[in-house]
């Protein structure tokens, strides 16, 4: 685990977040698991009120470009997304194991995610576009598809075609304005 990791919150910057599956085990390798991850992300987005500017879910990691949440901070958001997804995917995985194997492994923790995540503050338009392009090209660079619009688990179609996926991109409707009471 890295030491001296610094996170910079509170300045209103966007955050480019990368999180990998534990030891690069492809916990996001099926359409159903990627859909479950995106459903979980959308639930947390609504609860903590933040903007998702972009995303891509790959078989063994994901990238997000998000605003700072109005409730909590990006670390709390990531903790909850990872925790809820793990709680939803682990019981299904354990049920599929044979009885003897399941008993032997019941006490072993089943890791889904790496303990930490990478967080890069994005404060310029140039960096925002750079990170979006990187995310949207990721499935092409990994050889999963030949064109970014073919990968259903990214925000590319939202930008290109205006198609809303499981996660609402650039949705400001959930944001609540903070108004100061008038001065006496």
mmCIF file of C-alpha atoms in Angstrom:
data_model
loop_
_atom_site.group_PDB
_atom_site.id
_atom_site.type_symbol
_atom_site.label_atom_id
_atom_site.label_comp_id
_atom_site.label_asym_id
_atom_site.label_seq_id
_atom_site.Cartn_x
_atom_site.Cartn_y
_atom_site.Cartn_z
ATOM 1 C CA UNK A 1 0.000 0.000 0.000
ATOM 2 C CA UNK A 2 1.442 3.411 -0.909
ATOM 3 C CA UNK A 3 2.561 5.631 1.927
ATOM 4 C CA UNK A 4 2.251 9.383 2.024
ATOM 5 C CA UNK A 5 -0.768 9.405 -0.295
ATOM 6 C CA UNK A 6 -2.315 12.880 -0.341
ATOM 7 C CA UNK A 7 -5.846 13.656 -1.412
ATOM 8 C CA UNK A 8 -6.941 17.206 -2.167
ATOM 9 C CA UNK A 9 -10.609 17.827 -1.435
ATOM 10 C CA UNK A 10 -12.681 20.931 -0.911
ATOM 11 C CA UNK A 11 -11.507 23.079 -3.827
ATOM 12 C CA UNK A 12 -14.378 22.082 -6.110
ATOM 13 C CA UNK A 13 -12.135 20.264 -8.599
ATOM 14 C CA UNK A 14 -13.197 17.269 -10.640
ATOM 15 C CA UNK A 15 -11.521 13.987 -9.684
ATOM 16 C CA UNK A 16 -10.181 11.398 -12.117
ATOM 17 C CA UNK A 17 -10.376 8.149 -10.181
ATOM 18 C CA UNK A 18 -8.925 4.773 -11.094
ATOM 19 C CA UNK A 19 -9.559 1.653 -9.071
ATOM 20 C CA UNK A 20 -8.422 -1.855 -9.855
ATOM 21 C CA UNK A 21 -9.763 -5.237 -8.946
ATOM 22 C CA UNK A 22 -7.710 -7.170 -6.402
ATOM 23 C CA UNK A 23 -4.597 -8.589 -8.101
ATOM 24 C CA UNK A 24 -6.207 -7.692 -11.459
ATOM 25 C CA UNK A 25 -8.718 -10.535 -11.086
ATOM 26 C CA UNK A 26 -11.454 -9.650 -13.601
ATOM 27 C CA UNK A 27 -14.401 -9.139 -11.232
ATOM 28 C CA UNK A 28 -16.039 -6.981 -13.912
ATOM 29 C CA UNK A 29 -15.634 -9.503 -16.727
ATOM 30 C CA UNK A 30 -19.299 -10.072 -17.579
ATOM 31 C CA UNK A 31 -22.000 -7.740 -18.833
ATOM 32 C CA UNK A 32 -24.113 -8.538 -15.748
ATOM 33 C CA UNK A 33 -21.297 -7.609 -13.347
ATOM 34 C CA UNK A 34 -20.505 -4.386 -15.223
ATOM 35 C CA UNK A 35 -24.225 -3.517 -15.198
ATOM 36 C CA UNK A 36 -24.351 -4.228 -11.450
ATOM 37 C CA UNK A 37 -21.357 -1.943 -10.903
ATOM 38 C CA UNK A 38 -22.984 0.888 -12.888
ATOM 39 C CA UNK A 39 -26.292 0.445 -11.042
ATOM 40 C CA UNK A 40 -24.389 0.687 -7.758
ATOM 41 C CA UNK A 41 -22.519 3.794 -8.935
ATOM 42 C CA UNK A 42 -25.797 5.485 -9.908
ATOM 43 C CA UNK A 43 -27.332 4.730 -6.498
ATOM 44 C CA UNK A 44 -24.326 6.261 -4.728
ATOM 45 C CA UNK A 45 -24.313 9.241 -7.135
ATOM 46 C CA UNK A 46 -27.882 10.060 -6.195
ATOM 47 C CA UNK A 47 -27.336 9.534 -2.460
ATOM 48 C CA UNK A 48 -24.160 11.652 -2.218
ATOM 49 C CA UNK A 49 -25.181 14.150 -4.932
ATOM 50 C CA UNK A 50 -22.211 14.398 -7.281
ATOM 51 C CA UNK A 51 -21.797 14.747 -11.019
ATOM 52 C CA UNK A 52 -20.408 11.939 -13.093
ATOM 53 C CA UNK A 53 -18.592 13.625 -15.959
ATOM 54 C CA UNK A 54 -17.394 10.353 -17.456
ATOM 55 C CA UNK A 55 -16.766 6.693 -16.738
ATOM 56 C CA UNK A 56 -15.565 3.429 -18.198
ATOM 57 C CA UNK A 57 -15.837 -0.024 -16.641
ATOM 58 C CA UNK A 58 -13.235 -2.506 -17.814
ATOM 59 C CA UNK A 59 -12.997 -6.216 -16.881
ATOM 60 C CA UNK A 60 -10.400 -5.597 -14.143
ATOM 61 C CA UNK A 61 -10.650 -1.882 -13.288
ATOM 62 C CA UNK A 62 -12.686 1.264 -13.748
ATOM 63 C CA UNK A 63 -12.123 4.972 -14.305
ATOM 64 C CA UNK A 64 -14.410 7.758 -13.150
ATOM 65 C CA UNK A 65 -14.375 11.497 -13.669
ATOM 66 C CA UNK A 66 -16.582 12.977 -10.955
ATOM 67 C CA UNK A 67 -17.249 16.236 -9.166
ATOM 68 C CA UNK A 68 -16.815 16.533 -5.443
ATOM 69 C CA UNK A 69 -19.970 15.228 -3.776
ATOM 70 C CA UNK A 70 -22.244 17.547 -1.855
ATOM 71 C CA UNK A 71 -22.335 14.955 0.929
ATOM 72 C CA UNK A 72 -19.040 13.455 2.066
ATOM 73 C CA UNK A 73 -15.969 13.408 -0.146
ATOM 74 C CA UNK A 74 -14.639 11.267 -3.034
ATOM 75 C CA UNK A 75 -13.030 8.817 -0.587
ATOM 76 C CA UNK A 76 -16.381 8.164 1.095
ATOM 77 C CA UNK A 77 -18.030 7.759 -2.324
ATOM 78 C CA UNK A 78 -15.391 5.253 -3.437
ATOM 79 C CA UNK A 79 -15.640 3.329 -0.165
ATOM 80 C CA UNK A 80 -19.387 2.965 -0.567
ATOM 81 C CA UNK A 81 -19.320 2.064 -4.283
ATOM 82 C CA UNK A 82 -16.694 -0.617 -3.695
ATOM 83 C CA UNK A 83 -18.390 -1.941 -0.559
ATOM 84 C CA UNK A 84 -21.893 -2.158 -2.046
ATOM 85 C CA UNK A 85 -20.651 -3.826 -5.223
ATOM 86 C CA UNK A 86 -18.627 -6.372 -3.218
ATOM 87 C CA UNK A 87 -21.607 -7.162 -0.978
ATOM 88 C CA UNK A 88 -23.778 -7.754 -4.032
ATOM 89 C CA UNK A 89 -21.326 -9.833 -6.064
ATOM 90 C CA UNK A 90 -19.711 -11.987 -3.333
ATOM 91 C CA UNK A 91 -22.845 -13.828 -2.162
ATOM 92 C CA UNK A 92 -23.566 -14.832 -5.760
ATOM 93 C CA UNK A 93 -20.005 -16.088 -6.216
ATOM 94 C CA UNK A 94 -20.020 -18.102 -2.978
ATOM 95 C CA UNK A 95 -23.362 -19.751 -3.821
ATOM 96 C CA UNK A 96 -21.908 -21.064 -7.076
ATOM 97 C CA UNK A 97 -19.073 -22.932 -5.299
ATOM 98 C CA UNK A 98 -19.475 -26.558 -4.309
ATOM 99 C CA UNK A 99 -20.468 -27.307 -0.706
ATOM 100 C CA UNK A 100 -17.085 -28.566 0.590
ATOM 101 C CA UNK A 101 -15.169 -25.781 -1.121
ATOM 102 C CA UNK A 102 -17.588 -23.200 0.270
ATOM 103 C CA UNK A 103 -17.188 -24.447 3.870
ATOM 104 C CA UNK A 104 -13.392 -24.415 3.607
ATOM 105 C CA UNK A 105 -13.326 -20.862 2.258
ATOM 106 C CA UNK A 106 -16.111 -19.306 4.307
ATOM 107 C CA UNK A 107 -13.669 -17.861 6.850
ATOM 108 C CA UNK A 108 -11.297 -16.523 4.178
ATOM 109 C CA UNK A 109 -11.971 -12.928 3.146
ATOM 110 C CA UNK A 110 -12.811 -12.639 -0.525
ATOM 111 C CA UNK A 111 -11.152 -9.524 -1.908
ATOM 112 C CA UNK A 112 -12.759 -7.746 -4.833
ATOM 113 C CA UNK A 113 -10.910 -4.410 -4.902
ATOM 114 C CA UNK A 114 -7.416 -3.144 -4.294
ATOM 115 C CA UNK A 115 -7.318 -1.323 -0.963
ATOM 116 C CA UNK A 116 -6.549 2.113 -2.425
ATOM 117 C CA UNK A 117 -7.558 4.071 -5.484
ATOM 118 C CA UNK A 118 -5.775 6.623 -7.648
ATOM 119 C CA UNK A 119 -7.207 10.153 -7.519
ATOM 120 C CA UNK A 120 -6.020 12.947 -9.797
ATOM 121 C CA UNK A 121 -7.458 16.449 -9.348
ATOM 122 C CA UNK A 122 -8.661 17.874 -12.664
ATOM 123 C CA UNK A 123 -8.917 21.646 -12.640
ATOM 124 C CA UNK A 124 -8.536 22.625 -16.296
ATOM 125 C CA UNK A 125 -10.715 22.026 -19.337
ATOM 126 C CA UNK A 126 -7.687 20.612 -21.172
ATOM 127 C CA UNK A 127 -7.185 17.916 -18.500
ATOM 128 C CA UNK A 128 -10.915 17.147 -18.376
ATOM 129 C CA UNK A 129 -10.974 16.446 -22.122
ATOM 130 C CA UNK A 130 -7.702 14.484 -21.891
ATOM 131 C CA UNK A 131 -9.098 12.214 -19.149
ATOM 132 C CA UNK A 132 -12.404 11.685 -20.987
ATOM 133 C CA UNK A 133 -10.573 10.720 -24.183
ATOM 134 C CA UNK A 134 -8.312 8.358 -22.257
ATOM 135 C CA UNK A 135 -11.296 6.659 -20.591
ATOM 136 C CA UNK A 136 -13.322 6.344 -23.770
ATOM 137 C CA UNK A 137 -10.372 4.944 -25.764
ATOM 138 C CA UNK A 138 -9.454 2.416 -23.061
ATOM 139 C CA UNK A 139 -11.649 -0.465 -24.392
ATOM 140 C CA UNK A 140 -10.218 0.095 -27.883
ATOM 141 C CA UNK A 141 -6.627 0.142 -26.636
ATOM 142 C CA UNK A 142 -7.239 -3.094 -24.706
ATOM 143 C CA UNK A 143 -8.660 -4.778 -27.825
ATOM 144 C CA UNK A 144 -12.166 -5.271 -26.428
ATOM 145 C CA UNK A 145 -13.826 -3.321 -29.269
ATOM 146 C CA UNK A 146 -12.705 -1.570 -32.429
ATOM 147 C CA UNK A 147 -14.596 1.707 -31.797
ATOM 148 C CA UNK A 148 -15.397 3.449 -28.473
ATOM 149 C CA UNK A 149 -19.143 3.531 -29.165
ATOM 150 C CA UNK A 150 -19.194 -0.294 -29.225
ATOM 151 C CA UNK A 151 -18.371 -0.500 -25.498
ATOM 152 C CA UNK A 152 -21.671 -0.175 -23.614
ATOM 153 C CA UNK A 153 -20.026 0.409 -20.218
ATOM 154 C CA UNK A 154 -18.656 3.885 -20.758
ATOM 155 C CA UNK A 155 -20.024 7.397 -21.032
ATOM 156 C CA UNK A 156 -18.913 7.706 -24.669
ATOM 157 C CA UNK A 157 -22.420 7.102 -26.110
ATOM 158 C CA UNK A 158 -23.772 9.756 -23.778
ATOM 159 C CA UNK A 159 -21.403 12.314 -25.315
ATOM 160 C CA UNK A 160 -21.611 11.074 -28.909
ATOM 161 C CA UNK A 161 -25.300 10.212 -29.228
ATOM 162 C CA UNK A 162 -26.945 11.691 -26.143
ATOM 163 C CA UNK A 163 -27.926 8.180 -24.987
ATOM 164 C CA UNK A 164 -28.362 8.015 -21.226
ATOM 165 C CA UNK A 165 -26.951 4.813 -19.807
ATOM 166 C CA UNK A 166 -27.291 3.282 -16.344
ATOM 167 C CA UNK A 167 -25.373 6.248 -14.930
ATOM 168 C CA UNK A 168 -26.616 9.751 -15.653
ATOM 169 C CA UNK A 169 -23.742 11.852 -16.974
ATOM 170 C CA UNK A 170 -23.619 15.604 -16.279
ATOM 171 C CA UNK A 171 -26.930 15.386 -14.383
ATOM 172 C CA UNK A 172 -27.227 18.524 -12.258
ATOM 173 C CA UNK A 173 -30.839 17.855 -11.189
ATOM 174 C CA UNK A 174 -29.695 16.125 -7.981
ATOM 175 C CA UNK A 175 -27.540 19.060 -6.872
ATOM 176 C CA UNK A 176 -28.951 21.216 -4.099
ATOM 177 C CA UNK A 177 -28.151 24.898 -3.900
ATOM 178 C CA UNK A 178 -26.832 26.101 -0.556
ATOM 179 C CA UNK A 179 -28.304 29.507 0.264
ATOM 180 C CA UNK A 180 -27.057 31.612 3.141
ATOM 181 C CA UNK A 181 -29.677 33.230 5.322
ATOM 182 C CA UNK A 182 -29.903 37.007 4.806
ATOM 183 C CA UNK A 183 -27.737 39.192 7.008
ATOM 184 C CA UNK A 184 -29.536 40.839 9.910
#
